[in-house]
Tab-separated table of C-alpha atoms in Angstrom:
chain	number	residue	atom	x	y	z
A	19	MET	CA	10.941	-14.295	1.970
A	20	TYR	CA	7.381	-13.946	3.432
A	21	HIS	CA	5.641	-15.771	6.401
A	22	CYS	CA	1.933	-15.073	6.436
A	23	ILE	CA	0.615	-15.746	9.943
A	24	ASN	CA	-3.036	-15.205	9.121
A	25	THR	CA	-5.248	-13.726	6.547
A	26	LEU	CA	-4.200	-10.084	7.348
A	27	ASN	CA	-0.438	-9.970	7.956
A	28	CYS	CA	2.600	-11.029	6.192
A	29	PHE	CA	6.081	-10.472	7.943
A	30	ARG	CA	8.917	-9.803	5.408
A	31	GLU	CA	12.197	-11.034	6.691
A	32	PRO	CA	15.358	-8.978	6.347
A	33	PRO	CA	17.978	-10.185	3.807
A	34	ALA	CA	20.288	-12.951	5.148
A	35	GLY	CA	22.649	-11.291	7.620
A	36	GLY	CA	20.550	-8.226	7.615
A	37	LEU	CA	20.015	-6.244	10.869
A	38	SER	CA	16.960	-4.734	10.200
A	39	ASN	CA	13.585	-5.860	11.956
A	40	PRO	CA	10.958	-7.627	9.940
A	41	VAL	CA	8.433	-5.227	8.201
A	42	ILE	CA	4.633	-6.081	8.540
A	43	VAL	CA	2.957	-6.073	5.166
A	44	GLN	CA	-0.846	-6.126	5.638
A	45	ILE	CA	-3.231	-7.196	3.010
A	46	HIS	CA	-6.940	-7.262	4.234
A	47	ILE	CA	-9.528	-8.875	2.223
A	48	SER	CA	-13.305	-8.261	2.815
A	49	PRO	CA	-15.743	-10.236	0.812
A	50	TYR	CA	-18.524	-7.888	1.911
A	51	ASP	CA	-17.385	-4.520	0.715
A	52	GLY	CA	-18.603	-4.857	-2.949
A	53	VAL	CA	-15.070	-4.490	-4.457
A	54	PRO	CA	-13.852	-7.692	-6.268
A	55	ILE	CA	-11.287	-9.532	-4.250
A	56	TYR	CA	-8.562	-9.255	-7.023
A	57	LEU	CA	-9.003	-5.488	-7.099
A	58	GLN	CA	-8.610	-5.307	-3.256
A	59	ILE	CA	-5.324	-7.132	-3.582
A	60	VAL	CA	-4.228	-4.924	-6.556
A	61	ASN	CA	-5.216	-1.637	-4.587
A	62	GLN	CA	-3.484	-2.674	-1.484
A	63	VAL	CA	-0.241	-3.706	-3.195
A	64	LYS	CA	-0.202	-0.475	-4.993
A	65	TYR	CA	-0.737	1.446	-1.840
A	66	LEU	CA	2.380	-0.593	-0.156
A	67	VAL	CA	4.455	0.399	-3.188
A	68	ALA	CA	3.411	3.931	-3.196
A	69	SER	CA	3.878	4.231	0.485
A	70	GLY	CA	7.353	2.752	0.249
A	71	ARG	CA	6.491	-0.323	2.396
A	72	LEU	CA	7.439	-2.380	-0.521
A	73	SER	CA	10.486	-1.470	-2.625
A	74	GLY	CA	11.772	-2.205	-6.089
A	75	GLY	CA	13.275	-5.715	-6.413
A	76	GLU	CA	11.388	-7.135	-3.315
A	77	GLU	CA	9.543	-10.478	-3.911
A	78	VAL	CA	5.812	-10.697	-3.402
A	79	PRO	CA	4.379	-13.830	-1.920
A	80	PRO	CA	3.849	-16.683	-4.351
A	81	ILE	CA	0.343	-16.998	-5.736
A	82	ARG	CA	-0.513	-20.200	-3.957
A	83	ALA	CA	0.855	-19.045	-0.609
A	84	LEU	CA	-1.124	-15.817	-0.613
A	85	ALA	CA	-4.176	-17.533	-1.840
A	86	GLN	CA	-3.965	-19.994	0.952
A	87	GLN	CA	-3.369	-17.299	3.671
A	88	LEU	CA	-6.245	-15.027	2.275
A	89	VAL	CA	-8.461	-18.075	1.859
A	90	VAL	CA	-9.198	-17.234	-1.750
A	91	ASN	CA	-8.868	-19.146	-5.139
A	92	PRO	CA	-5.280	-18.987	-6.507
A	93	ASN	CA	-6.921	-17.756	-9.736
A	94	THR	CA	-7.963	-14.590	-7.916
A	95	VAL	CA	-4.367	-13.852	-6.768
A	96	ALA	CA	-3.061	-14.732	-10.260
A	97	ARG	CA	-5.570	-12.085	-11.776
A	98	ALA	CA	-4.425	-9.548	-9.196
A	99	TYR	CA	-0.722	-10.130	-10.112
A	100	LEU	CA	-1.671	-10.014	-13.777
A	101	GLU	CA	-3.197	-6.565	-13.335
A	102	LEU	CA	-0.308	-5.388	-11.310
A	103	GLU	CA	2.007	-6.609	-14.040
A	104	ARG	CA	0.130	-4.700	-16.803
A	105	ALA	CA	0.299	-1.603	-14.553
A	106	GLY	CA	3.978	-1.930	-14.422
A	107	VAL	CA	3.864	-2.344	-10.525
A	108	VAL	CA	5.341	-5.946	-10.515
A	109	THR	CA	7.425	-8.024	-12.882
A	110	LYS	CA	7.524	-11.811	-13.257
A	111	ARG	CA	10.815	-13.570	-13.401
A	112	HIS	CA	10.312	-16.979	-15.043
A	113	GLY	CA	10.925	-19.672	-12.562
A	114	SER	CA	11.986	-17.196	-9.862
A	115	GLY	CA	8.688	-15.502	-8.795
A	116	THR	CA	7.034	-12.087	-8.791
A	117	TYR	CA	8.884	-8.888	-7.851
A	118	ILE	CA	8.077	-5.347	-7.301
A	119	SER	CA	9.455	-3.388	-10.379
A	120	GLU	CA	12.867	-1.871	-10.227
A	121	GLY	CA	12.986	1.825	-10.299
A	122	GLY	CA	9.579	2.184	-8.729
A	123	SER	CA	6.227	1.870	-10.221
A	124	PRO	CA	5.059	4.504	-12.772
A	125	LEU	CA	2.067	4.710	-10.519
A	126	ALA	CA	3.973	5.454	-7.324
A	127	ARG	CA	3.792	9.146	-7.466
A	128	ARG	CA	0.276	9.286	-8.947
A	129	GLU	CA	-1.010	6.811	-6.164
A	130	ARG	CA	0.676	8.773	-3.408
A	131	LEU	CA	-1.008	11.838	-4.664
A	132	ARG	CA	-4.340	10.065	-4.778
A	133	ILE	CA	-3.887	8.966	-1.315
A	134	LEU	CA	-2.979	12.512	-0.100
A	135	THR	CA	-6.055	14.002	-2.065
A	136	GLN	CA	-8.367	11.661	-0.163
A	137	ARG	CA	-6.979	12.424	3.200
A	138	THR	CA	-6.976	16.194	2.251
A	139	ASP	CA	-10.550	16.013	1.245
A	140	ALA	CA	-11.450	14.215	4.566
A	141	LEU	CA	-9.368	17.115	6.478
A	142	LEU	CA	-11.264	19.911	4.588
A	143	ALA	CA	-14.628	18.192	5.329
A	144	GLU	CA	-13.879	17.825	9.008
A	145	ALA	CA	-12.611	21.542	9.109
A	146	ARG	CA	-15.780	22.723	7.353
A	147	GLN	CA	-17.921	20.880	9.972
A	148	MET	CA	-15.941	22.560	12.773
A	149	LYS	CA	-16.190	25.772	10.940
A	150	ILE	CA	-12.483	26.342	10.566
A	151	GLU	CA	-11.472	28.599	7.638
A	152	LEU	CA	-9.053	27.309	5.040
A	153	GLU	CA	-6.548	30.064	5.979
A	154	GLU	CA	-6.230	28.475	9.382
A	155	ILE	CA	-5.699	25.085	7.928
A	156	VAL	CA	-3.001	26.242	5.678
A	157	LYS	CA	-1.389	28.171	8.708
A	158	LEU	CA	-1.708	24.907	10.762
A	159	MET	CA	-0.084	22.807	8.057
A	160	ARG	CA	2.835	25.263	7.694
A	161	GLU	CA	3.400	25.193	11.418
A	162	ARG	CA	3.247	21.367	11.557
A	163	HIS	CA	5.622	21.153	8.592
A	164	GLY	CA	8.114	23.278	10.321
A	165	VAL	CA	7.925	21.180	13.469
A	166	LEU	CA	8.357	18.000	11.648
A	167	THR	CA	11.132	19.424	9.572
A	168	GLN	CA	13.068	20.517	12.617
A	169	SER	CA	12.598	17.084	14.347
A	170	GLU	CA	14.182	15.390	11.292
A	171	LYS	CA	17.385	17.448	11.756
């Protein structure tokens, strides 16, 4: 179940009797960035699924509730959900709602790689401006990977 507190944040409650803390799921809509609102919703839900913030079987907010909280036309949210369904990210259960597809989205890995590619491009551009060679970046990445791997044990 979701409780939208404003146009940006939805708090997902843990299952009944669950001990986990609510998870914040953010959807931010900007009418000024030139991207159609329905595509902003589509892209953000794909990102949330790819990043693991939304998992298979989880219900997404109902069309009317999300439209009301984002202050958009319900048809806009319905179009976004239709695009997500066509992409295999969500499935509709008649009379029950819309859910993240079980078994993960076929786009999940591709979307994660797209996100990492964008971040890698930004890192490389910044390193180039700082006149840091690729070999140094690779060495730093290996060092940081080692540190993170050790801290997970």
